[in-house]
Short mmCIF file of C-alpha atoms in Angstrom, two decimals:
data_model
loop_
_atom_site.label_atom_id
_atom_site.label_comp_id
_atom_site.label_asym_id
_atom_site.label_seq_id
_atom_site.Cartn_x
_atom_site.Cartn_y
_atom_site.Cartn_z
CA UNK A 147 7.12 -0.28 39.36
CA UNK A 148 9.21 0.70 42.37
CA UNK A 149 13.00 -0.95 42.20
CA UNK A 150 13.23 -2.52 45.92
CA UNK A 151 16.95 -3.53 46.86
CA UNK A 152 16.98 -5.52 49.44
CA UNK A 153 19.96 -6.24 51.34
CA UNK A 154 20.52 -9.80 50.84
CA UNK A 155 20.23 -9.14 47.02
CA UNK A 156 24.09 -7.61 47.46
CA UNK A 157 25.09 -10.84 49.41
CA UNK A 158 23.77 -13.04 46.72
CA UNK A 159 25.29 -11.49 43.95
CA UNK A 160 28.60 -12.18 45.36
CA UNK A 161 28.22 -15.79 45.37
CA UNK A 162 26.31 -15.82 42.32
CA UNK A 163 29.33 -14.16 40.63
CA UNK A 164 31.77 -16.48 41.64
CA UNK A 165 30.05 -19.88 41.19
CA UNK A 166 30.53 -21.88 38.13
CA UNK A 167 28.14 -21.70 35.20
CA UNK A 168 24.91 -24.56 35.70
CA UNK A 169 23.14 -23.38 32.55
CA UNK A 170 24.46 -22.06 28.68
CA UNK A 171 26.67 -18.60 28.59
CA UNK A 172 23.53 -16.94 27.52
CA UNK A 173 21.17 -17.88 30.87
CA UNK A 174 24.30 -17.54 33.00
CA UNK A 175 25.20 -14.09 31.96
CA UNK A 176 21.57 -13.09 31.99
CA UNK A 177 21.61 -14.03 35.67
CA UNK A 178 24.70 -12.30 36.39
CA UNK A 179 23.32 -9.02 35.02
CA UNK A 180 20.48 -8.85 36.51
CA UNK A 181 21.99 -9.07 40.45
CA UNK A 182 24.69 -6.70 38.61
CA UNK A 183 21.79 -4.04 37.88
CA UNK A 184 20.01 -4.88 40.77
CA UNK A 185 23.05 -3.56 42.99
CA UNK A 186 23.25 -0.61 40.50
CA UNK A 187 20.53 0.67 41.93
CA UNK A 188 18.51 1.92 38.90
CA UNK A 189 15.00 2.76 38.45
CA UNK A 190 12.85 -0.02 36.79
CA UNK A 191 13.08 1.67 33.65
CA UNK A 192 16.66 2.39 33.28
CA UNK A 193 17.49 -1.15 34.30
CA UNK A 194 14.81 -2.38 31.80
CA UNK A 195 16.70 -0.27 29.12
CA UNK A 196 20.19 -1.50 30.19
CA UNK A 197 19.04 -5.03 30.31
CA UNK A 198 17.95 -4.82 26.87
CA UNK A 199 21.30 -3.39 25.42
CA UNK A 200 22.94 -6.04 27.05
CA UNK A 201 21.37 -8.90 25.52
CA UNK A 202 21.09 -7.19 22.23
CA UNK A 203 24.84 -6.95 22.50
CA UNK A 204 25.19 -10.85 23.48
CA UNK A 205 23.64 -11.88 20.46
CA UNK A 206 25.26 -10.23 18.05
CA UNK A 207 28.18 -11.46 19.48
CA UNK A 208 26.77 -14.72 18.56
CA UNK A 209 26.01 -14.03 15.33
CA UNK A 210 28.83 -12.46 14.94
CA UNK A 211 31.46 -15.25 16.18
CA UNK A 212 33.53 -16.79 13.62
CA UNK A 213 33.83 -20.37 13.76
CA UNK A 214 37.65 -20.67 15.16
CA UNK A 215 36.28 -18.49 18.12
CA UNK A 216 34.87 -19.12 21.84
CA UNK A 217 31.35 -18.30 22.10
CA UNK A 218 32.01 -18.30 25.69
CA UNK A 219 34.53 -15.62 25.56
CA UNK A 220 32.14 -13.96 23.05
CA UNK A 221 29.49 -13.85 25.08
CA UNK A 222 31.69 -12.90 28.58
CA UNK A 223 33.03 -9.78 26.49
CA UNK A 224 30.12 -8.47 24.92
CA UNK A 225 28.61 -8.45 28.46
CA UNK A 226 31.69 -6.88 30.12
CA UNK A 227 32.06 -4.09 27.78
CA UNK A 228 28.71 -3.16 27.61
CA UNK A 229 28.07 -3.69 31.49
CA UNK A 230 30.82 -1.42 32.21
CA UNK A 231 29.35 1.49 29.82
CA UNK A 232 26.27 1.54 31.26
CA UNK A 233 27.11 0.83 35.00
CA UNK A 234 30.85 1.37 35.90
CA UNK A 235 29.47 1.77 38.96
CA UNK A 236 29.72 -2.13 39.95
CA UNK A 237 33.14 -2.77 37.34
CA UNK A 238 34.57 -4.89 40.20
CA UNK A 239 31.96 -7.64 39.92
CA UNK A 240 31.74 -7.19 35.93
CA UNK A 241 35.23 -8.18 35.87
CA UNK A 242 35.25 -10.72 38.48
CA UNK A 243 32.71 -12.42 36.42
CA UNK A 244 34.37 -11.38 33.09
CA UNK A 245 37.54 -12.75 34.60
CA UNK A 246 36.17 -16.04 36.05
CA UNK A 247 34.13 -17.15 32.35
CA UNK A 248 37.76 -16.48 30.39
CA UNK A 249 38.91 -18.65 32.99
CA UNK A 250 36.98 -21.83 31.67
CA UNK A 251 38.13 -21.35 28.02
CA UNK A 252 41.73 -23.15 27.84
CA UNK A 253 42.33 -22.55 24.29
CA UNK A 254 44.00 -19.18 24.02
CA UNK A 255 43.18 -18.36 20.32
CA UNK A 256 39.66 -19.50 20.32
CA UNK A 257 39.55 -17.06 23.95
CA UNK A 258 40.93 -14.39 21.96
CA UNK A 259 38.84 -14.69 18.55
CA UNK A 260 35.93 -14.81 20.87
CA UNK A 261 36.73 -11.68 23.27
CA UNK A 262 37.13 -9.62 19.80
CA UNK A 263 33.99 -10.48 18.47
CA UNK A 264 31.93 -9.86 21.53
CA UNK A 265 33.55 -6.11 22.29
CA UNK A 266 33.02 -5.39 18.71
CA UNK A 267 29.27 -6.67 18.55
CA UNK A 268 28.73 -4.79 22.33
CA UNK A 269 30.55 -1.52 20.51
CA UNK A 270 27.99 -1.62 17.79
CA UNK A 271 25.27 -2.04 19.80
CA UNK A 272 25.79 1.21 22.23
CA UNK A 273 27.18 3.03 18.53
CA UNK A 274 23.61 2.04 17.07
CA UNK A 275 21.31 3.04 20.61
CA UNK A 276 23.76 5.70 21.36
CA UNK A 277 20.61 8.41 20.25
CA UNK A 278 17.70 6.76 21.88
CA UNK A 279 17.65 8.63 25.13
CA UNK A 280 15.61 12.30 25.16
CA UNK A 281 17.47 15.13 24.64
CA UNK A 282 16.84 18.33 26.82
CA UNK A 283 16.26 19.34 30.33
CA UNK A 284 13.42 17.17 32.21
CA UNK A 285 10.25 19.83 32.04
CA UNK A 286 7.35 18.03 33.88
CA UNK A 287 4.91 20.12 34.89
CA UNK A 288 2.88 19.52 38.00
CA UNK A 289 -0.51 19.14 38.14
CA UNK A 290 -2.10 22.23 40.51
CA UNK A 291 -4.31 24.63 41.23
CA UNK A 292 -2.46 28.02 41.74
CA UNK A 293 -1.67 28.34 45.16
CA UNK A 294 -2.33 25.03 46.01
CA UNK A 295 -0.07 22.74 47.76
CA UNK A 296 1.03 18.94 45.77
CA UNK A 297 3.37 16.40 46.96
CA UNK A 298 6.93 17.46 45.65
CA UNK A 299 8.42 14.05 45.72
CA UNK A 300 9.53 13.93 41.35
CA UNK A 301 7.84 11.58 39.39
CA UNK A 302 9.20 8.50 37.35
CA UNK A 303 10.87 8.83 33.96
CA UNK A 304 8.33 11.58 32.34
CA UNK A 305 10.73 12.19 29.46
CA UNK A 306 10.54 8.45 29.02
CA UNK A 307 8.51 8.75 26.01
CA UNK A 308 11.30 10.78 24.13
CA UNK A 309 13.26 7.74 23.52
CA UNK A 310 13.96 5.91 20.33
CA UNK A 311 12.05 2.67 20.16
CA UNK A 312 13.86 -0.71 19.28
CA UNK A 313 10.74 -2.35 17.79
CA UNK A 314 7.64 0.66 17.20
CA UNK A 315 7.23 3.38 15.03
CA UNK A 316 7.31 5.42 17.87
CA UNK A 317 6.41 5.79 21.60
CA UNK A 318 2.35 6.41 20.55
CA UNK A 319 2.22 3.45 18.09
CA UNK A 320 0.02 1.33 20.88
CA UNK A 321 -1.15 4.12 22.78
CA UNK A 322 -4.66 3.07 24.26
CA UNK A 323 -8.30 5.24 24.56
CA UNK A 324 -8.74 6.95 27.18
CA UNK A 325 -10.06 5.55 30.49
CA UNK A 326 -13.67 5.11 31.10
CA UNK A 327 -15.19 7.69 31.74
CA UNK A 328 -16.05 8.28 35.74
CA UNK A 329 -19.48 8.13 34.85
CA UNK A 330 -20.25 4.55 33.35
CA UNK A 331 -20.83 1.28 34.44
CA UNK A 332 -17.11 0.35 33.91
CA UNK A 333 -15.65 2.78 36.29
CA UNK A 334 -18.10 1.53 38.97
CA UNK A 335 -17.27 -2.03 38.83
CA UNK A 336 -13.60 -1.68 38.34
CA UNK A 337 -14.01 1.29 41.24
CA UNK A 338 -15.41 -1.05 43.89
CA UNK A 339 -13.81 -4.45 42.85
CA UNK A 340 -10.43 -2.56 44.21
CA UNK A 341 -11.80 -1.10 46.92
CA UNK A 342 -13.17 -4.55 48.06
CA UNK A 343 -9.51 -6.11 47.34
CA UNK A 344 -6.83 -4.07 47.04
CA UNK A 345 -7.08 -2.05 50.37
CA UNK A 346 -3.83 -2.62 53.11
CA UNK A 347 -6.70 -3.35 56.05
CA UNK A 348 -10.12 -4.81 56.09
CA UNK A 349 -9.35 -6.45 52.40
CA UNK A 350 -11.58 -9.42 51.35
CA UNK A 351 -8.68 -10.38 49.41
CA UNK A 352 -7.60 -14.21 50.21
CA UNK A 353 -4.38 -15.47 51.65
CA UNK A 354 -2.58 -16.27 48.01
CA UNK A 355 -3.99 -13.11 46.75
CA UNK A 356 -2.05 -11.12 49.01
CA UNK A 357 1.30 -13.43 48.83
CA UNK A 358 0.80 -12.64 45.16
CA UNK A 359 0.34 -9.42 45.42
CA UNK A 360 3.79 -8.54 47.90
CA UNK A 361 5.70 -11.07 45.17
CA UNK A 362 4.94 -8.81 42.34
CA UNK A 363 5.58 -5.67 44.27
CA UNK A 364 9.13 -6.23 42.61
CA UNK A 365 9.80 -5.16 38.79
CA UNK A 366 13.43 -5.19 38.10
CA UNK A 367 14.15 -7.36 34.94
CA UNK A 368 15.11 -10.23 36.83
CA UNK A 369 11.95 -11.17 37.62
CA UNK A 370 10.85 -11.24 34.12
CA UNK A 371 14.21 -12.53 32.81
CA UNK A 372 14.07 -15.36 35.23
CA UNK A 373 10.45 -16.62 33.28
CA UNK A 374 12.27 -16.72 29.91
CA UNK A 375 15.27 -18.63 31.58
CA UNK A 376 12.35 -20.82 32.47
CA UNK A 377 12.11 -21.62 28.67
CA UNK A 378 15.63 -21.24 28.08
CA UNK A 379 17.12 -24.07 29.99
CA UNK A 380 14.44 -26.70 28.19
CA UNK A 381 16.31 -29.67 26.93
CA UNK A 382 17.66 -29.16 23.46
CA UNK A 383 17.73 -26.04 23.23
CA UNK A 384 21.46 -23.84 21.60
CA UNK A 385 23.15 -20.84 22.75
CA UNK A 386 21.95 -18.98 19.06
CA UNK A 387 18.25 -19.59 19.73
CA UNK A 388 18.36 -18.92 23.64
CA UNK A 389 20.32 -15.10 22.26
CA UNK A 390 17.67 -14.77 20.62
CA UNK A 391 14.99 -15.52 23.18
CA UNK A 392 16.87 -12.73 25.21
CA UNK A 393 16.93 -10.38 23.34
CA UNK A 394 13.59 -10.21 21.93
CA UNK A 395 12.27 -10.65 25.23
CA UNK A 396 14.08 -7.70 26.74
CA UNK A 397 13.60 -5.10 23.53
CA UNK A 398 10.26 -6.05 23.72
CA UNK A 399 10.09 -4.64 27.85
CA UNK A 400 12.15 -1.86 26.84
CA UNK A 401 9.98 -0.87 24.10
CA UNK A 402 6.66 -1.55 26.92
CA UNK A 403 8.01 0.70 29.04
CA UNK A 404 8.54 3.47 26.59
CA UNK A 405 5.32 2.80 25.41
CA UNK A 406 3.22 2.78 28.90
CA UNK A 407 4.93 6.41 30.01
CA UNK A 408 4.16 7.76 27.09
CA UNK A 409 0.55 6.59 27.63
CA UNK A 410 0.86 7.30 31.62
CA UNK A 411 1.77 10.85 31.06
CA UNK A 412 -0.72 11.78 28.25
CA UNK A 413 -3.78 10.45 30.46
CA UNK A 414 -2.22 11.25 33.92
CA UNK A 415 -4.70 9.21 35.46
CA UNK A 416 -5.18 9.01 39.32
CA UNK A 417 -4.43 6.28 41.16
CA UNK A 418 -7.37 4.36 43.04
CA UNK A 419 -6.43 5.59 46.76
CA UNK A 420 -6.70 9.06 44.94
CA UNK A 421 -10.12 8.02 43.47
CA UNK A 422 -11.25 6.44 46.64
CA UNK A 423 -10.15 9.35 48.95
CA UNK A 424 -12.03 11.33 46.97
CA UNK A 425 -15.35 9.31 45.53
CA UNK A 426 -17.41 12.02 45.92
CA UNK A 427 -16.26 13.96 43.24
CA UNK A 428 -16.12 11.35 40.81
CA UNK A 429 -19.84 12.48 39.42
CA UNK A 430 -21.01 8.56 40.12
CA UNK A 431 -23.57 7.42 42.58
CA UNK A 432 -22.02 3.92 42.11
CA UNK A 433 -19.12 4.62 44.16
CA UNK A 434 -18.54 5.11 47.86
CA UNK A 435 -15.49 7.23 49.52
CA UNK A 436 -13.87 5.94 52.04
CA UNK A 437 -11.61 8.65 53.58
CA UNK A 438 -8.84 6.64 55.42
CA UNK A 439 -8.56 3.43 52.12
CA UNK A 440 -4.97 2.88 51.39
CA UNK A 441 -3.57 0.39 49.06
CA UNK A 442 -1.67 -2.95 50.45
CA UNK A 443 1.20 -2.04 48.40
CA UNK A 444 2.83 1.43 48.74
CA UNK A 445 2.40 3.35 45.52
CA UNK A 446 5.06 4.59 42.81
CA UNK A 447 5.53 7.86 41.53
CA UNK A 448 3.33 7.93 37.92
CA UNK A 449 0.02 7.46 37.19
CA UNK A 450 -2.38 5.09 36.75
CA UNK A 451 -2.79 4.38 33.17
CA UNK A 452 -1.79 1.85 31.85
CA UNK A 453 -0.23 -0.32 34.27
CA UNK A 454 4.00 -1.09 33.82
CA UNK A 455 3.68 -4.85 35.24
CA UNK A 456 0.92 -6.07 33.29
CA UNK A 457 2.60 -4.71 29.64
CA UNK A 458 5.70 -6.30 30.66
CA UNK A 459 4.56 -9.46 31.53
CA UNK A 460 2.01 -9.69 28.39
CA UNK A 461 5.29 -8.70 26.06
CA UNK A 462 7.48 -11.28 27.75
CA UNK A 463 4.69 -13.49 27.45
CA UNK A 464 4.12 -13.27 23.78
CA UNK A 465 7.80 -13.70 22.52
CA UNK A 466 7.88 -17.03 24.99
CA UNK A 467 4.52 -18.40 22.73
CA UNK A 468 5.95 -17.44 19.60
CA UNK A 469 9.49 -19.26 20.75
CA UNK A 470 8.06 -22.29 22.26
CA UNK A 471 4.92 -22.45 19.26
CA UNK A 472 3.21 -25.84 19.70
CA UNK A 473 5.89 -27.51 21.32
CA UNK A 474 5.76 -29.13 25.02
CA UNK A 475 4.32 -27.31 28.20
CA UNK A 476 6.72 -25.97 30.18
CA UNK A 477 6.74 -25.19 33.79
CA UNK A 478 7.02 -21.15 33.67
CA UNK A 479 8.38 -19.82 37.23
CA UNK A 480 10.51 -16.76 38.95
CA UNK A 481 10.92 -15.07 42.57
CA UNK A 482 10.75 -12.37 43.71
CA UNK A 483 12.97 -10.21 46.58
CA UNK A 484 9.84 -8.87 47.84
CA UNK A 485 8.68 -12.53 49.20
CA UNK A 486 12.03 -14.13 50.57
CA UNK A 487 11.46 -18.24 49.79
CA UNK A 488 9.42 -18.15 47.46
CA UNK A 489 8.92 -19.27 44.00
CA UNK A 490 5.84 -19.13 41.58
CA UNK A 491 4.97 -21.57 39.06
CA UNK A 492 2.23 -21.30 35.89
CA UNK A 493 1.94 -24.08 33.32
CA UNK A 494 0.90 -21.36 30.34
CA UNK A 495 1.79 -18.13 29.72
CA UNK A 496 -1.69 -17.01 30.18
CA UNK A 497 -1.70 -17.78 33.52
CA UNK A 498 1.16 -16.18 34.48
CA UNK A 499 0.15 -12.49 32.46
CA UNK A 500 -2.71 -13.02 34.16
CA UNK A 501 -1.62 -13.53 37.80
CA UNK A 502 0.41 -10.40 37.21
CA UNK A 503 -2.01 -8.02 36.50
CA UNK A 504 -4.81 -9.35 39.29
CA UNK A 505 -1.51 -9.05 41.84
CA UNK A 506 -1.60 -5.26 40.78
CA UNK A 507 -5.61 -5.36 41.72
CA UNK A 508 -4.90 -7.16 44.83
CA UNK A 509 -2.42 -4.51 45.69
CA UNK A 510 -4.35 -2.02 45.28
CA UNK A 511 -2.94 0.00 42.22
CA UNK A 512 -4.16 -0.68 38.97
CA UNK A 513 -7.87 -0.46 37.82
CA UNK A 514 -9.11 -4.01 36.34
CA UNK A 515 -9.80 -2.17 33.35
CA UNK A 516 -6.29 -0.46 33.17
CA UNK A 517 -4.51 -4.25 33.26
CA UNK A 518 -6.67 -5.22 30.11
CA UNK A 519 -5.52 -2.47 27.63
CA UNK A 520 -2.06 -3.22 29.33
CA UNK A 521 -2.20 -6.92 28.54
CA UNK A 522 -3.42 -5.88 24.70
CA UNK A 523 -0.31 -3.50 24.35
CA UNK A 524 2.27 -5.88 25.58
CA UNK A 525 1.15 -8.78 23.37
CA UNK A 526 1.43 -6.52 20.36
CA UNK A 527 4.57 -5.39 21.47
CA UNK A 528 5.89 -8.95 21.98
CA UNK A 529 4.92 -10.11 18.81
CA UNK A 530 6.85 -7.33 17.07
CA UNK A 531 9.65 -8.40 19.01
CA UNK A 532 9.32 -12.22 18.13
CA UNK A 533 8.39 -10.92 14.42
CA UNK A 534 11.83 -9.01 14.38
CA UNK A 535 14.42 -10.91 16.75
CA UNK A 536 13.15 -14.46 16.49
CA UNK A 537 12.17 -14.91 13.11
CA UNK A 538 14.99 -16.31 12.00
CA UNK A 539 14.16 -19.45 14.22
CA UNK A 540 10.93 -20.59 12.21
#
């Protein structure tokens, strides 16, 4: 769950920003955000968080637009004003690309019907989640024996769990059991299948497997967001439905990722290169150390349990079925800064939730056992999200 900015992400959200719309307002702001919290620099989470405000603030400018008005201008404004609450940081591109979508719209009282109805529907939307963060000094306690040393580097978001949910009863609703215990047949298998797979040298992991994993060592929303715009820019489709796609889609990984910290940080269970470093403690005969095993893909700072890809890729993927229903395949794909040139492709959504969390086994820092109760808490999560947000399409 690390946020990697690479430096040609800057350089592409300059042109990005300044070329003309190819898709609806809705997909084309999307895009525009997510280069604009990419170069914000947040933390998976927060960006997860702002993402979702954002496109909760989009549609209800939709909803909200009278007829006479530009849903264009709607749109641009309710992204500009909440964009520039949450990062003011990057207001120079905001209003570059707040500035070049009022450009489009020629008729001036349709532009300015629209521009009032998307600052008052972003307005309510930051009034209404104004409460949801923690309140309180951060207070996580380190793991230690007196005297001994741990690393000091500060871990991820451990007051995450404080916040206000969009979609649960609370941060707990979907917390899982516990991990297996180190002692049965599950930890062994899971134990050695990573080991065998996930390790940065003398891997039996294929070719692909390790493209795959590198591509998903990325988890800002644009990754995710780019699958839905995947769905979003099938023929047919309006800008109401496609705001609604959005934002169910992005509560629904906000609401993942305040559910898998709070799970992380009541478990506070060790990574594998912890577990393999240090095998013979574990109380199994089933599993060998190996003193020098390190995982392909550098580790972030939070534990093990459950895994932040694989719920966020099983919520996505459960608001996309209930969207699309029975209708036609679609071709689901997305890149990744993390593998320059390359783009992905699944033809179900259980293909791509599932490539996710085997990347994170491939890596070499989730458990196989850790990605299913993942995978079961993201789909539950999505479908409260498509219960909630997208109802109103079936």
């Amino acid at each position: 769950m690390q946020p990697l900015i690479h430096p040609f992400v800057a350089a592409a959200a300059v042109a990005m920003l300044a070329a003309p719309a190819q898709a609806d307002t809705i997909t084309d702001w999307n895009t525009k955000v997510g280069q604009i919290l990419a170069d914000a620099k947040l933390g998976t989470p927060p960006a997860v968080r702002a993402m979702a405000l954002v496109q909760t603030a989009t549609l209800g400018a939709v909803e909200a637009s009278p007829r006479d008005a530009s849903v264009e201008a709607a749109v641009a404004a309710a992204n500009r004003t909440a964009l520039i609450a949450l990062v003011p940081s990057q207001k120079d591109a905001i209003e570059q690309a707040y500035q070049a979508a009022l450009a489009a719209v020629t008729d001036a009282a349709a532009k300015a019907a629209g521009v009032a109805a998307g600052e008052r529907a972003a307005a309510a939307t930051l009034a209404a989640r104004a409460g949801d963060m923690p309140a309180g000094p951060e207070a996580y306690r380190p793991h230690a024996v007196a005297g001994a040393y741990v690393p000091t580097a500060p871990v991820a978001v451990p007051t995450w769990s404080g916040r206000r949910p969009w979609l649960m009863a609370s941060a707990s609703q979907f917390r899982p059991a516990p991990p297996p215990a180190l002692t049965s047949d599950t930890w062994a298998r899971d134990y050695n299948e990573i080991k065998a797979l996930g390790g940065r040298s003398g891997s039996g992991r294929s070719a692909e497997q390790t493209e795959a994993a590198k591509f998903w060592d990325y988890s800002l929303p644009p990754i995710y967001t780019n699958v839905v715009r995947s769905v979003a820019l099938a023929p047919g489709r309006d800008v109401l439905r496609n705001a609604r796609l959005y934002a169910a889609a992005t509560q629904a990984m906000d609401d993942a990722m305040i559910s898998v910290f709070d799970a992380k940080y009541a478990y506070n269970f060790w990574r594998p290169v912890t577990a393999i470093r240090n095998a013979d403690n574990d109380g199994h005969d089933g599993t060998a150390r190996d003193a020098s095993w390190a995982p392909l893909v550098d580790n972030p700072m939070h534990p093990e349990y459950p895994s932040g890809h694989s719920i966020l890729a099983s919520s996505v993927g459960a608001v996309i079925k209930a969207d699309v229903g029975a209708g036609p395949l679609l071709v689901l794909a997305t890149t990744s800064p993390t593998a320059p040139g390359i783009t992905r492709r699944w033809n179900n959504v259980d293909d791509f939730v599932r490539e996710v969390s085997d990347a994170r086994i491939w890596g070499g820092l989730h458990f196989r056992f850790t990605t299913e109760v993942s995978n079961v808490m993201g789909r539950k999560i999505g479908e409260l999200a498509a219960g909630k947000v997208l109802a109103p399409q079936h």
